[in-house]
CSV table of C-alpha atoms and ligand atoms in Angstrom, one decimal:
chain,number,residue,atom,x,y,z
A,18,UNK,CA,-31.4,-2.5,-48.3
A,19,UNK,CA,-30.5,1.5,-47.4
A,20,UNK,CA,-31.5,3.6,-44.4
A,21,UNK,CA,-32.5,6.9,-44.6
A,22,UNK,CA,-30.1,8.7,-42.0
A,23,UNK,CA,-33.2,10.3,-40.1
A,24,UNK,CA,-34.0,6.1,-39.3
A,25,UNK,CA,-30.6,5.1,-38.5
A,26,UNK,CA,-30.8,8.2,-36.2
A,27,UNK,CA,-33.7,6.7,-34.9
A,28,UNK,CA,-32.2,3.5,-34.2
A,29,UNK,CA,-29.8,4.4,-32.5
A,30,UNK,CA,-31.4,6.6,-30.5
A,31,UNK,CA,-33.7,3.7,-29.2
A,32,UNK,CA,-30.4,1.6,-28.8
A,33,UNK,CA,-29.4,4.2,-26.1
A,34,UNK,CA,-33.0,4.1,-24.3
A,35,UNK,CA,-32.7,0.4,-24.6
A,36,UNK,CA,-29.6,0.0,-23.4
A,37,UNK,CA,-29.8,2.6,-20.5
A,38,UNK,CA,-33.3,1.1,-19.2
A,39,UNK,CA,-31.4,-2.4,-18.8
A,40,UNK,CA,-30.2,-2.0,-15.1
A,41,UNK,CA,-26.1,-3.5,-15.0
A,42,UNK,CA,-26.4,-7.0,-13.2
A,43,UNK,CA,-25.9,-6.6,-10.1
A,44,UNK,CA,-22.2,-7.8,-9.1
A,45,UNK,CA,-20.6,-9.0,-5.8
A,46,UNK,CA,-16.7,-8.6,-6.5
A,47,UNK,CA,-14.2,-9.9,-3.9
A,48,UNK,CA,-11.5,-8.1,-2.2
A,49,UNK,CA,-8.6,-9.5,-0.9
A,50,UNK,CA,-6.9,-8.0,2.3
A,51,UNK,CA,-3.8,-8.9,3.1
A,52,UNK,CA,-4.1,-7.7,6.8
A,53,UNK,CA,-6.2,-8.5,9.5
A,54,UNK,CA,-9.0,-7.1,11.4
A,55,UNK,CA,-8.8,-3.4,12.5
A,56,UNK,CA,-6.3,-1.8,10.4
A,57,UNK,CA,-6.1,0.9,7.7
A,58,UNK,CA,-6.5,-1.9,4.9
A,59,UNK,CA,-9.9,-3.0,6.3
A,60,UNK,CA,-10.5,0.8,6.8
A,61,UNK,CA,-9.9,1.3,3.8
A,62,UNK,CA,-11.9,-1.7,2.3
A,63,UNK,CA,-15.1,-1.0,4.1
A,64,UNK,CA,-15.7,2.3,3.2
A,65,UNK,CA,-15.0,1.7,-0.7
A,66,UNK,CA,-17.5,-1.0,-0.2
A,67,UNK,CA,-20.1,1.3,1.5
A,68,UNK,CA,-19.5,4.0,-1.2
A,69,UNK,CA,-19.8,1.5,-4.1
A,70,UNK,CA,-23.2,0.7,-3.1
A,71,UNK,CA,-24.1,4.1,-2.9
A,72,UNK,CA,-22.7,5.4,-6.0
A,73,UNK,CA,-23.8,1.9,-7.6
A,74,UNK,CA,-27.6,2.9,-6.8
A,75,UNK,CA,-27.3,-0.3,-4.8
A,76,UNK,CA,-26.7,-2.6,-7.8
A,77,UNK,CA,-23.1,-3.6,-6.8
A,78,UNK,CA,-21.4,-4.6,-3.9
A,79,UNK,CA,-18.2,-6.5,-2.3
A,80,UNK,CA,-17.0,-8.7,0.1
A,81,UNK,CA,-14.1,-8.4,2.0
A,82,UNK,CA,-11.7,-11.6,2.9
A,83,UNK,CA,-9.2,-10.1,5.2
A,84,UNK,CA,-5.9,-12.2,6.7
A,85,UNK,CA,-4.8,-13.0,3.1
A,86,UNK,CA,-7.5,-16.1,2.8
A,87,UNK,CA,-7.1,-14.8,-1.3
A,88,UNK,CA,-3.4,-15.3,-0.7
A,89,UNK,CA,0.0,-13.4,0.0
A,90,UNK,CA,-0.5,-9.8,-1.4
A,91,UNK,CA,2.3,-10.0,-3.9
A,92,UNK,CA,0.2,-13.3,-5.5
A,93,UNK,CA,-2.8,-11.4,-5.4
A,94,UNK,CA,-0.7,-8.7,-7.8
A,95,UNK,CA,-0.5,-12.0,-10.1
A,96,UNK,CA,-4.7,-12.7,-9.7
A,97,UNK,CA,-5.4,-9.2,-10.6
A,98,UNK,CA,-3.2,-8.8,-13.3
A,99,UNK,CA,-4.9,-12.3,-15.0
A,100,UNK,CA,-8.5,-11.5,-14.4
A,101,UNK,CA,-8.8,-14.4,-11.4
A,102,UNK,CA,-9.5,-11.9,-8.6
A,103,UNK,CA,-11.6,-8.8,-8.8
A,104,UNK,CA,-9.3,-5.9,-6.1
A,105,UNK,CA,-6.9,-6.3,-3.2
A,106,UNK,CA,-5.7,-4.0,-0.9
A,107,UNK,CA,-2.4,-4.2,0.0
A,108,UNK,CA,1.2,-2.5,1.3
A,109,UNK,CA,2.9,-0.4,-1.8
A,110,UNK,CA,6.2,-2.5,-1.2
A,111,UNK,CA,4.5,-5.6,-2.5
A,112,UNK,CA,3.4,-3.9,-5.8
A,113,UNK,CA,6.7,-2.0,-6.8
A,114,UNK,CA,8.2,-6.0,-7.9
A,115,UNK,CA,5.8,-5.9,-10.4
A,116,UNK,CA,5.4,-1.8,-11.5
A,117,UNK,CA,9.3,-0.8,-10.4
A,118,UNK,CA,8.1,3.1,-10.7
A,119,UNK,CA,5.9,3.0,-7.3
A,120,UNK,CA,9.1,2.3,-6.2
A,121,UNK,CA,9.6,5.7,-5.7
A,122,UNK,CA,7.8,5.7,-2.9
A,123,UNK,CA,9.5,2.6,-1.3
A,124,UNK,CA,12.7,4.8,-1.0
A,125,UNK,CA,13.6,5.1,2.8
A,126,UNK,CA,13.1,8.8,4.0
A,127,UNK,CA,11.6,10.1,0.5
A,128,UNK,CA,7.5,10.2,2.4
A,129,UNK,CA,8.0,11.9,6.0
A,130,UNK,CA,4.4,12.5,6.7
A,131,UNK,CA,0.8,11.9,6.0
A,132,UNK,CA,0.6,15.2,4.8
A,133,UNK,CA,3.6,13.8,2.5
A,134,UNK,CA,1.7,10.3,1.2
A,135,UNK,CA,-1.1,12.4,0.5
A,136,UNK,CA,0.2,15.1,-1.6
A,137,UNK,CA,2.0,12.8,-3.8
A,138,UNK,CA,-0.7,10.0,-4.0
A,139,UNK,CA,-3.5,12.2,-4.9
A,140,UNK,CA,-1.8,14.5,-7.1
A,141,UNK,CA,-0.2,14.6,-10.5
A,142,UNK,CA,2.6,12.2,-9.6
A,143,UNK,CA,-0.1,9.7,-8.0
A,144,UNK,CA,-2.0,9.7,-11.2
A,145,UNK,CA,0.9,9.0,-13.3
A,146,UNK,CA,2.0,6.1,-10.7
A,147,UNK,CA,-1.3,4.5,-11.6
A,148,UNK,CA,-1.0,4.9,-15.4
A,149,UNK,CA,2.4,3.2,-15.1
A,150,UNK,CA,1.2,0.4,-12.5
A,151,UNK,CA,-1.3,-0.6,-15.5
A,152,UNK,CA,1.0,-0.8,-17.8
A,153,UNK,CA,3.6,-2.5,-16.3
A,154,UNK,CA,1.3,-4.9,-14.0
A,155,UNK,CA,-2.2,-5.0,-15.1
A,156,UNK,CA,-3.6,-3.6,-12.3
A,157,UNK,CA,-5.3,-0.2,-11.8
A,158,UNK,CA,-4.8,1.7,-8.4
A,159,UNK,CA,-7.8,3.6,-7.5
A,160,UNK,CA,-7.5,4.2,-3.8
A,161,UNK,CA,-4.9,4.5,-1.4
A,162,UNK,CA,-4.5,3.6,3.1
A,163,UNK,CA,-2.0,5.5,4.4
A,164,UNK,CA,-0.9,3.1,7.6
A,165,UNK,CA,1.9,5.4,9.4
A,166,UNK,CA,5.9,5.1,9.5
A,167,UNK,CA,7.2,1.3,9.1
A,168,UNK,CA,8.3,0.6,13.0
A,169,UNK,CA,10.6,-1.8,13.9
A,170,UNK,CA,9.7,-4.2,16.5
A,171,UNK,CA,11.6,-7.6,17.7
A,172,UNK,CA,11.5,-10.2,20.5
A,173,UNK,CA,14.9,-9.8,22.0
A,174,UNK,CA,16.1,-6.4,22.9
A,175,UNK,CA,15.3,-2.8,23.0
A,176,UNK,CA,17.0,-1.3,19.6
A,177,UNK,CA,18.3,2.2,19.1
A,178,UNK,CA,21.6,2.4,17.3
A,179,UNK,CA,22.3,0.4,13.6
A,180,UNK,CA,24.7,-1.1,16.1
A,181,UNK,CA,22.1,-2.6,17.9
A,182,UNK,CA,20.6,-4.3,15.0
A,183,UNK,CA,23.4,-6.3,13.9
A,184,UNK,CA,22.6,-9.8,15.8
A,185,UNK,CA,18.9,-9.6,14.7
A,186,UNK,CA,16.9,-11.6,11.9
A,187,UNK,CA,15.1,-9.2,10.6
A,188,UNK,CA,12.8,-10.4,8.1
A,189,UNK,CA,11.8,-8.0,4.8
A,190,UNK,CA,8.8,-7.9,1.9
A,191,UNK,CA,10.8,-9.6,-0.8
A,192,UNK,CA,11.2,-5.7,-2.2
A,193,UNK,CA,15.1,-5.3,-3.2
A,194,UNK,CA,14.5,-1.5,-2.3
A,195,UNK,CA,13.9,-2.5,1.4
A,196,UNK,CA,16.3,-5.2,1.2
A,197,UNK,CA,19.1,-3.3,0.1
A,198,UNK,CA,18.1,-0.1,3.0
A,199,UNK,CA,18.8,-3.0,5.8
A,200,UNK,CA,21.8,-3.8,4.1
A,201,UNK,CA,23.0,-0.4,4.3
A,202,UNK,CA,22.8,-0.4,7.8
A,203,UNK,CA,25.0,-4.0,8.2
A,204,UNK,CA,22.7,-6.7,8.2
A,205,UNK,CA,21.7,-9.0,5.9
A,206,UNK,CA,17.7,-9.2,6.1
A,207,UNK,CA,15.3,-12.5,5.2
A,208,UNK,CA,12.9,-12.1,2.7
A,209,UNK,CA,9.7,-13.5,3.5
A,210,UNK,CA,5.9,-13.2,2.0
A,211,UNK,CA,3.8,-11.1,4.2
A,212,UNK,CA,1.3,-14.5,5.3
A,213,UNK,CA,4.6,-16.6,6.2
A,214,UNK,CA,5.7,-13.6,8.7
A,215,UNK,CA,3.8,-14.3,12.2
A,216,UNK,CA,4.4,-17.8,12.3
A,217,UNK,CA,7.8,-16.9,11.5
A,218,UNK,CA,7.9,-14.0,14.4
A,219,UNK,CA,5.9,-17.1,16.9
A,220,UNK,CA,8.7,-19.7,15.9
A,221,UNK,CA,11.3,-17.7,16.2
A,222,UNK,CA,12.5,-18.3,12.7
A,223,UNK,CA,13.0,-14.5,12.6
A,224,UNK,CA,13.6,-11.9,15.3
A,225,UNK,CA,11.8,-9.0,14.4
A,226,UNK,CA,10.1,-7.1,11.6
A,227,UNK,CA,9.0,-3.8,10.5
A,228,UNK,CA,5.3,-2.3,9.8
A,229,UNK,CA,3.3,0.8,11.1
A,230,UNK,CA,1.4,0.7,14.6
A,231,UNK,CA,-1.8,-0.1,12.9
A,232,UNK,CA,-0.3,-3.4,11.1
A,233,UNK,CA,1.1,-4.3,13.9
A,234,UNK,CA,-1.9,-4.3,16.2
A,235,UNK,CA,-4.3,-5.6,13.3
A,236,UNK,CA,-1.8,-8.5,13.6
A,237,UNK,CA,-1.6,-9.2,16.7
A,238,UNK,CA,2.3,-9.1,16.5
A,239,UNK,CA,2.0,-8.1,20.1
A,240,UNK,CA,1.7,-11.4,21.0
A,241,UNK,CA,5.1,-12.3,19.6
A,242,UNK,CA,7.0,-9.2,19.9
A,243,UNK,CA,7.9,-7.0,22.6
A,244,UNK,CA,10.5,-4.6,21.7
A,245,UNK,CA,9.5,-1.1,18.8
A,246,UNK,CA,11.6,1.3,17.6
A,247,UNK,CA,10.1,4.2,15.6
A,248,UNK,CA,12.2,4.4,12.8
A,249,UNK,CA,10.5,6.2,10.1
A,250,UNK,CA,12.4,4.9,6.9
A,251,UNK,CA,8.8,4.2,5.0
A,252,UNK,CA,5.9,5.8,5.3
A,253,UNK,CA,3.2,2.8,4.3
A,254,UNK,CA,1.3,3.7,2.0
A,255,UNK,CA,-1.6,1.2,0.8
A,256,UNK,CA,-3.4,0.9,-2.7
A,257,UNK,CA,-6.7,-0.6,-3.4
A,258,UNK,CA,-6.1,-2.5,-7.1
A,259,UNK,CA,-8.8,-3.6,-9.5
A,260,UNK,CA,-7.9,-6.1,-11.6
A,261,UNK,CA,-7.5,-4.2,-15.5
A,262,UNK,CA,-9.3,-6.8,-17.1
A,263,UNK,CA,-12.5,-6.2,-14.8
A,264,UNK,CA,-12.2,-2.7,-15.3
A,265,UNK,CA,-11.8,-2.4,-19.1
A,266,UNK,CA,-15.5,-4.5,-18.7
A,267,UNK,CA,-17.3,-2.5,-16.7
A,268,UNK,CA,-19.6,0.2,-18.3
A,269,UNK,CA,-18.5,3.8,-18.4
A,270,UNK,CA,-21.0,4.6,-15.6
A,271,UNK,CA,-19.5,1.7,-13.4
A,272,UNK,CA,-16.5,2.4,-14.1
A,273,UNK,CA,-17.0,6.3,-12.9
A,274,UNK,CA,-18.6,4.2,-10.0
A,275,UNK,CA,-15.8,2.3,-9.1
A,276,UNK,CA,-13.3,5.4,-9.2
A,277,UNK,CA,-15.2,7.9,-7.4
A,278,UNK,CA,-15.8,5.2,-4.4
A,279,UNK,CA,-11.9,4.6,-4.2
A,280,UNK,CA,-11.4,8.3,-4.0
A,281,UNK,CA,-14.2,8.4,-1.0
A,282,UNK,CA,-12.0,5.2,0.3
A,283,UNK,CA,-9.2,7.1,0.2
A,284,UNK,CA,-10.3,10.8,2.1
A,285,UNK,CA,-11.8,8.7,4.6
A,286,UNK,CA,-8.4,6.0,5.7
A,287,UNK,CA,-6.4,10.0,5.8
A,288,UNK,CA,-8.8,10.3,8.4
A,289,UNK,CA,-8.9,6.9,10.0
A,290,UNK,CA,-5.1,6.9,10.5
A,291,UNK,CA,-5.3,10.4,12.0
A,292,UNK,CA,-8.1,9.6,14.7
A,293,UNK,CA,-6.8,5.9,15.1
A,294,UNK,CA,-3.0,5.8,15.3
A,295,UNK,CA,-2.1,7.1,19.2
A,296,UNK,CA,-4.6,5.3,20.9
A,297,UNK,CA,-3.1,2.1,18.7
A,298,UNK,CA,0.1,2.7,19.8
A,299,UNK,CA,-1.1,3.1,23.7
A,300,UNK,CA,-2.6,-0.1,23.6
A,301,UNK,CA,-0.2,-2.1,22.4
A,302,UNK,CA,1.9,-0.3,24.9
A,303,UNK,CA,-0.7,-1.7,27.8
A,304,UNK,CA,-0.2,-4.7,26.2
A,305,UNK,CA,3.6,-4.3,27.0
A,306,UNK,CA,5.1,-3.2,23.9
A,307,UNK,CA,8.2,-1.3,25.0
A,308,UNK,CA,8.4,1.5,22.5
A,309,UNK,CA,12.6,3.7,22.0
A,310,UNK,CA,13.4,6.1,19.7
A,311,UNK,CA,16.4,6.1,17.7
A,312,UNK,CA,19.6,7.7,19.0
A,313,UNK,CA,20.4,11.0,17.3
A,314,UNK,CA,17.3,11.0,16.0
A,315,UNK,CA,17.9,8.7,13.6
A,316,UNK,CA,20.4,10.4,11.6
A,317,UNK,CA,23.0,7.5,11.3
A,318,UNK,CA,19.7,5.7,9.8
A,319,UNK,CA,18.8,8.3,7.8
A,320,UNK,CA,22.3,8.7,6.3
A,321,UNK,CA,23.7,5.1,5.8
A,322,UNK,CA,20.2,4.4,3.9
A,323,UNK,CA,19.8,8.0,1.4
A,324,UNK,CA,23.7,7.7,0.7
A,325,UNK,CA,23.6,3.9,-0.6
A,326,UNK,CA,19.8,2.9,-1.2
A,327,UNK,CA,18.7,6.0,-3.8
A,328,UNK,CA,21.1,6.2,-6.7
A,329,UNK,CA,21.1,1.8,-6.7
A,330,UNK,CA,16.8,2.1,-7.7
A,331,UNK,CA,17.2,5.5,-9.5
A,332,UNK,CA,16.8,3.2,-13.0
A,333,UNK,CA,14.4,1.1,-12.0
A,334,UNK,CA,11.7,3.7,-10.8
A,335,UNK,CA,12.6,5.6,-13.8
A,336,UNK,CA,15.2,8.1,-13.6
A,337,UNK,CA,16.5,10.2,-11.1
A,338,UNK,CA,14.7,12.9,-12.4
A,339,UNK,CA,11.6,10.8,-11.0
A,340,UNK,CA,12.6,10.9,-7.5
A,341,UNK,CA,13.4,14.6,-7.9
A,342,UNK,CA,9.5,15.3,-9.1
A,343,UNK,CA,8.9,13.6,-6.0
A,344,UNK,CA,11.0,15.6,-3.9
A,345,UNK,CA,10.4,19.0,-5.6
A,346,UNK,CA,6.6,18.6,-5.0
A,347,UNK,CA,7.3,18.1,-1.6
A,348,UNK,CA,9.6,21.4,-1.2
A,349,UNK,CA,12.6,19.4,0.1
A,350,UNK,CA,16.0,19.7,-2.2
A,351,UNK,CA,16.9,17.5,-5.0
A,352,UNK,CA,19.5,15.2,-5.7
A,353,UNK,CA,22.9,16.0,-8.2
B,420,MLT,C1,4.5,-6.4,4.3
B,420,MLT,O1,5.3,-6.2,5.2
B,420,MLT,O2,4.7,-7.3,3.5
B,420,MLT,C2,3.4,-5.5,4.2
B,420,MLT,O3,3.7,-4.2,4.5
B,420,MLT,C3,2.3,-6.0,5.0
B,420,MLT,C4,1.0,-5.2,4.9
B,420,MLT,O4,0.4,-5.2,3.9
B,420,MLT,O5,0.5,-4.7,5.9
C-alpha cells in the first residue's frame, strides 16, 4: 500500500491534534525532605509544589514527606537515581558522594554569601553542575534552598579557637570533603547519616554538629544543644532532584513544567532565607542557645582548612581549573 505525502501529512497532522487534546494524567509525585518542619527545604518544597500546579494547569501535583520518612538523604540519591522515588530535597554535601563535581561547592570558604550560592548556582557553572550530577548520579537538579553558613553548635562548652574543639565528638555527613576540613583543624570527626544525628546529639553519642540556623531550628537541635559558634566554612546550599528516569518520561510540556517550577522554587527560598534567618537565630537564642564568634575572625579556621582541604578534592571535582571557574566568577583570586 503507498501514501500520497499530502495524506501522510494529514495523518500526522491529526496525530498532533490527537495527541495534544488528550490531557497528561494527572500525577501526584512524592518528595522526600530530609529536614523537618519550618526550614529552607520545606520552603523550598512548597513553593515548587504550588508552582507545579500552576504551570501544570492543575493536572499535577506533589506531596511532601518531610523528617526523612522516604529515608536518609544520601539513600534518597540511590531512589532517585533507580526510578523508586520521584524528587528529594536535600543538603549539597549528601549529593557530591555520588556526583564528586558539586563537590566544588562543599569546599570550606569557596561560597561566602548568598549573593555567592546564588551566582554560581543559577549561572553557567550551576547549569553545568546539573549536567554532570545526571551523568554521574542519575539525578537532575532543578532547584536549589540556600539555608545560610554551616554553624557549629555542641552540648558542652562555648567554642571559639580550633583549640577549643579538640575534646569534642563532632559528628559529619559521611562527605570526605567535610571530613577531611575537621581533620585539618585536629580532630577526628564521626560520620553519621543525617536521620541517625538527633538521637545521636539526645544520647550523647556525639557532642555537637554543624548546620545553618534554619536546620537547626527546623530540628529542634535546640533541645539537645546549647552552645553555636558561627563558623562559616560552608555555605548550605540545597538541591531539589528529580529522579532522571521520571524526567526522560515526562512530555516536553511537563517537562518545561517541572523546570520552570524549580526555578520559581528557587527565587522564592533566596527570599525565604533572607526574610527568615535573624529572627531564627533570635529565637533559638530565647530558647537559650548561646551563640560566639570565632576568635580572629576565624582566620586560623579559614587557613588550617584552604591550605590542606582544596588541593586533596582538586581531582575529584574535576580539576583545579574547576574551583578556579568557581572563584574567578566570584571575583576572588585563584589558586597556583
Ligand atoms: C547533613 O548535615 O547531613 C545535612 O546538611 C542535613 C540537611 O539536609 O539539612
Amino acid at each position: 500500500m503507498t501514501f500520497s505525502l499530502r495524506t501522510l501529512r494529514r495523518a500526522t497532522v491529526l496525530a498532533m491534534l490527537l495527541a495534544s487534546a488528550v490531557p497528561a494524567a494527572a500525577r501526584d509525585f512524592r518528595i522526600a525532605v530530609g529536614d523537618g518542619a519550618g526550614g529552607t527545604q520545606e520552603a523550598l518544597g512548597l513553593a515548587f509544589v504550588k508552582a507545579l500546579e500552576e504551570k501544570s494547569g492543575g493536572t499535577h501535583t506533589a506531596k511532601l514527606f518531610l523528617n526523612g520518612q522516604l529515608g536518609d538523604e544520601q539513600d534518597t540519591v540511590t531512589a532517585a537515581a533507580t526510578g523508586t522515588l520521584d524528587f528529594s530535597i536535600l543538603a549539597i554535601n549528601n549529593i557530591t558522594p555520588f556526583s564528586p563535581s558539586v563537590g566544588t561547592l562543599t569546599l570550606p570558604y569557596v561560597i561566602l554569601s548568598l549573593e555567592d550560592a546564588e551566582k554560581i548556582t543559577q549561572g553557567e557553572i550551576g547549569q553545568q553542575m546539573v549536567d554532570r550530577t545526571v551523568e554521574d548520579a542519575g539525578v537532575r537538579i532543578i532547584g536549589w534552598a540556600y539555608s545560610g553558613f554551616r554553624v557549629l553548635t555542641n552540648s558542652k562548652k562555648p567554642v571559639t579557637t580550633v583549640a577549643d574543639l579538640q575534646d569534642l565528638v563532632i559528628r559529619v555527613p559521611k562527605n570526605e570533603i567535610m571530613i577531611e576540613t575537621y581533620k585539618s583543624w585536629g580532630v577526628n570527626p564521626t560520620p553519621m547519616a543525617w536521620s541517625e544525628t538527633f538521637a545521636a546529639l539526645q544520647q550523647k553519642v556525639v557532642d555537637g554538629q554543624d548546620n545553618p540556623y534554619m536546620t537547626v531550628h527546623a530540628m529542634k537541635f535546640d533541645e539537645v544543644q546549647k552552645y553555636v559558634t558561627n563558623i562559616r566554612y560552608i555555605f548550605s546550599i540545597e538541591p531539589l532532584i528529580v529522579s532522571e528516569q521520571l524526567f526522560q518520561s515526562l512530555s516536553a510540556e511537563e517537562q518545561a513544567a517541572v523546570l520552570a517550577a524549580g526555578q520559581e522554587a528557587t527565587l522564592a527560598s533566596g527570599q525565604f532565607l533572607r526574610d527568615q534567618e535573624a529572627q531564627i537565630k533570635a529565637d533559638l537564642q530565647a530558647k537559650g542557645m548561646e551563640i560566639s564568634d570565632p576568635a580572629d575572625g576565624e582566620a586560623e579556621f579559614i587557613a588550617l582548612a584552604t591550605t590542606a582541604v582544596w588541593p586533596k578534592f582538586y581531582d575529584s571535582i574535576g580539576g583545579k581549573d574547576v574551583l578556579n571557574g568557581v572563584l574567578t566568577a566570584l571575583d576572588r583570586p585563584t589558586v597556583e
